[in-house]
Short mmCIF file of C-alpha atoms in Angstrom, two decimals:
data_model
loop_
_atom_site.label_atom_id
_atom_site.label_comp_id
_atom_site.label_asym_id
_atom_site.label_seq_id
_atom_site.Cartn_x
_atom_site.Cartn_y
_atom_site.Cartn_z
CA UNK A 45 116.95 116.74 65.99
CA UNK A 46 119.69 116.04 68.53
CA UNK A 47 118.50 114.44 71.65
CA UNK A 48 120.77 113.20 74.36
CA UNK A 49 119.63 110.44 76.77
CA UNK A 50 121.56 110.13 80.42
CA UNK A 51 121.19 108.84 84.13
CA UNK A 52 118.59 111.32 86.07
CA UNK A 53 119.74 113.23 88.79
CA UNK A 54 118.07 114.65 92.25
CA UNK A 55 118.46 117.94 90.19
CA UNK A 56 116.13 116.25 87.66
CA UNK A 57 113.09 115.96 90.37
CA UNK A 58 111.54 119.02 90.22
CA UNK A 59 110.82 118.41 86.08
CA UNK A 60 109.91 114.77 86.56
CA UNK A 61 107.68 115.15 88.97
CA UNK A 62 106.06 117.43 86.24
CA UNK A 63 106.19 114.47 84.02
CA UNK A 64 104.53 112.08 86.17
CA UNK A 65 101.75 114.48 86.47
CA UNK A 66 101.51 114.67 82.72
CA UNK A 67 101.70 110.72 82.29
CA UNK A 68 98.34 110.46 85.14
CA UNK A 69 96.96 112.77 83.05
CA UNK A 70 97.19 111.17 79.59
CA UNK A 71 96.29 107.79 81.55
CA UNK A 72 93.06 108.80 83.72
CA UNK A 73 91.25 108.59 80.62
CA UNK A 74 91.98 104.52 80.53
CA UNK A 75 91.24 104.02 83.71
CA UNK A 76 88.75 105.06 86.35
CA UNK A 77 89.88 104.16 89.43
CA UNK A 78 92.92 106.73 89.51
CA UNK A 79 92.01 108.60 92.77
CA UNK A 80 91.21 112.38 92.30
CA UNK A 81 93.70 114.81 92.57
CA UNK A 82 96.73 115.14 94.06
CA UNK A 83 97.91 111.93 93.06
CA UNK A 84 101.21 110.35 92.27
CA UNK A 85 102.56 106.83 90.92
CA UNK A 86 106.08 106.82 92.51
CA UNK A 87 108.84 108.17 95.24
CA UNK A 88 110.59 109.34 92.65
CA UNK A 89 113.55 110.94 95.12
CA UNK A 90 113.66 106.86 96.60
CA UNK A 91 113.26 105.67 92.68
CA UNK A 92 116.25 107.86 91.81
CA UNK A 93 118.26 106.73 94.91
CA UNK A 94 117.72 102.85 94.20
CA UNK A 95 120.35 101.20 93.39
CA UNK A 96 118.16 98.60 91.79
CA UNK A 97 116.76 101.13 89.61
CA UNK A 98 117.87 103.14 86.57
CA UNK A 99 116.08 106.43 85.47
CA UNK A 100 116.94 107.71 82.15
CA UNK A 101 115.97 111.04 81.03
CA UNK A 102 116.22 112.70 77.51
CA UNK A 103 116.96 116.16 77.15
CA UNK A 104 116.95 118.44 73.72
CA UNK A 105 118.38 121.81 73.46
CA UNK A 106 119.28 121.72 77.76
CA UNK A 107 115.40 120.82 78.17
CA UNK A 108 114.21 117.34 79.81
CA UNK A 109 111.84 116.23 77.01
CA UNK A 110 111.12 112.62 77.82
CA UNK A 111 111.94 110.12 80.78
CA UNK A 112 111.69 106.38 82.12
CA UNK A 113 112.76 103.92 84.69
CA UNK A 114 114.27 100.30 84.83
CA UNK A 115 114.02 98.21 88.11
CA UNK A 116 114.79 94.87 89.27
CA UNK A 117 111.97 92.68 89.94
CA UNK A 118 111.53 89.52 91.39
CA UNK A 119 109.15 87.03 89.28
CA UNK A 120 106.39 85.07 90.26
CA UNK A 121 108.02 81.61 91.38
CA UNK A 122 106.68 79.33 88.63
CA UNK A 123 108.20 81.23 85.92
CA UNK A 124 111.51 80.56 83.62
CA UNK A 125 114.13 83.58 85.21
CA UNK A 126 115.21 84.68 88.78
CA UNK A 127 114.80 88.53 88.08
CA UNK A 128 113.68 90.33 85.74
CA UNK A 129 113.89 94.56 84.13
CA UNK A 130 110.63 96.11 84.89
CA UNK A 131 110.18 99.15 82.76
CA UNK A 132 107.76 102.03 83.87
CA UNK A 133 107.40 106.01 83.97
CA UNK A 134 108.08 105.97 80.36
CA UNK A 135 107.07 110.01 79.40
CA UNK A 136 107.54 112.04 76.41
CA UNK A 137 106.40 115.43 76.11
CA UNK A 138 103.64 115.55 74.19
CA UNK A 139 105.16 118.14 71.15
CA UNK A 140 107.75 115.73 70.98
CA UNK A 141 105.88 112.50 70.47
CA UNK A 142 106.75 110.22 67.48
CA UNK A 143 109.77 111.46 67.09
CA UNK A 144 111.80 107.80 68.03
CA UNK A 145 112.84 109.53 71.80
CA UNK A 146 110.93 107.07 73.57
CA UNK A 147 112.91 104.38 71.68
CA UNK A 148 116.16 105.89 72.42
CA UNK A 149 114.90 105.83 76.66
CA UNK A 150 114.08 102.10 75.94
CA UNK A 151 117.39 101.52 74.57
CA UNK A 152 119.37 102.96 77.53
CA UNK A 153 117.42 101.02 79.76
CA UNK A 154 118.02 97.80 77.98
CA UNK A 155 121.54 98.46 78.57
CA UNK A 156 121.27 98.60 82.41
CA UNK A 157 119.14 95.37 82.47
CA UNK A 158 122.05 93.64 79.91
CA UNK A 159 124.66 94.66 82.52
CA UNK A 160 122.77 93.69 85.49
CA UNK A 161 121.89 90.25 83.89
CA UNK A 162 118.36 90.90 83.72
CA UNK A 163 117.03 88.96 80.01
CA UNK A 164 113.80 89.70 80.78
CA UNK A 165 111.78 93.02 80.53
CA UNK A 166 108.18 93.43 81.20
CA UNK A 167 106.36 96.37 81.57
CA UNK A 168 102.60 96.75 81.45
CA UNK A 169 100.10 99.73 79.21
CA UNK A 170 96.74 100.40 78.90
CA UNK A 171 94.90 97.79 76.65
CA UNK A 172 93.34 100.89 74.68
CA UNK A 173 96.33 102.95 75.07
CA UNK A 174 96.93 102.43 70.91
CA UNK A 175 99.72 104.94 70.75
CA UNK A 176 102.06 103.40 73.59
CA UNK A 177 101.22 100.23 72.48
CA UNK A 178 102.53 101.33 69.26
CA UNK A 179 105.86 102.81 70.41
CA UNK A 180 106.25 99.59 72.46
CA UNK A 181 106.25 96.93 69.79
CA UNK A 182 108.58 98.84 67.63
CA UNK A 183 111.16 98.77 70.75
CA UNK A 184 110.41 94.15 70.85
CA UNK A 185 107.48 94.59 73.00
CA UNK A 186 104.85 91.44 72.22
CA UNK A 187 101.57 91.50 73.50
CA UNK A 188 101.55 88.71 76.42
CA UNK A 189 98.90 88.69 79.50
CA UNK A 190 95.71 90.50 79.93
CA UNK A 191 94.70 91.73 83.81
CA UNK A 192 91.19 91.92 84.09
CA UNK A 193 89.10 94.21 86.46
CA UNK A 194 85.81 94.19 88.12
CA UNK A 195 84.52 96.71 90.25
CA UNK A 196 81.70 94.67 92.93
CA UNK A 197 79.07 96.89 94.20
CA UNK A 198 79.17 98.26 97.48
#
């Protein structure tokens, strides 16, 4: 299976905003306080215009089949680096799952951080999201903070 991976494009915006509908809908299930319909995660059309910000798509057979995005971030104070790659909006279509194109996304976007001098990636999943998790590690990932959440009543 040849899949190609390259820099997304305004062109690109009508499918990705399909894709960020498909990720809320394979995350609602981790977590309930996703608003109701219509929702979205991102300006994708700023996101794509960033200059700070690398979106990668993959495409198979002239179809987009999988996406994600690299940005610079700035750390809290305290910590060891001045910026670091935060990685996010990573998508695969779901018939093409476990098929390494997720990896090949991550790789890309390990580039860009490399060349802007970012040594640091973070990016954050579901704690019961088992697949992603998964897919993460095999790309370096380690497990490293837990948020926790508690919803007060009104």
């Amino acid at each position: 299976m040849k899949v190609t991976t390259r820099q997304a494009t305004l062109e690109d915006l009508p499918v990705l905003k399909e894709f960020e509908q498909g990720l809320i809908r394979d995350e609602r299930p981790f977590d309930p306080t996703i608003r109701p319909d219509p929702v979205t995660y991102y300006s994708l059309e700023t996101l794509l215009q960033d200059p700070n910000s690398h979106v990668a798509v993959a495409e198979y057979q002239g179809e987009l089949v999988a996406c994600g995005y690299a940005t610079r971030k700035v750390p809290r104070h305290y910590l060891d680096h001045q910026a670091y790659a935060y990685f996010g909006f990573m998508y695969t279509l779901p018939q093409y799952r476990g098929r390494g194109i997720n990896r090949q996304i991550m790789e890309v976007l390990k580039a860009w951080a490399l060349e802007q001098g970012l040594h640091e990636i973070r990016l954050t999943v579901y704690k019961d999201n088992l697949p992603a998790i998964k897919a993460y590690e095999k790309t370096g990932f380690l497990e490293h903070i837990v948020e926790m959440r508690q919803r007060l009543a009104d």
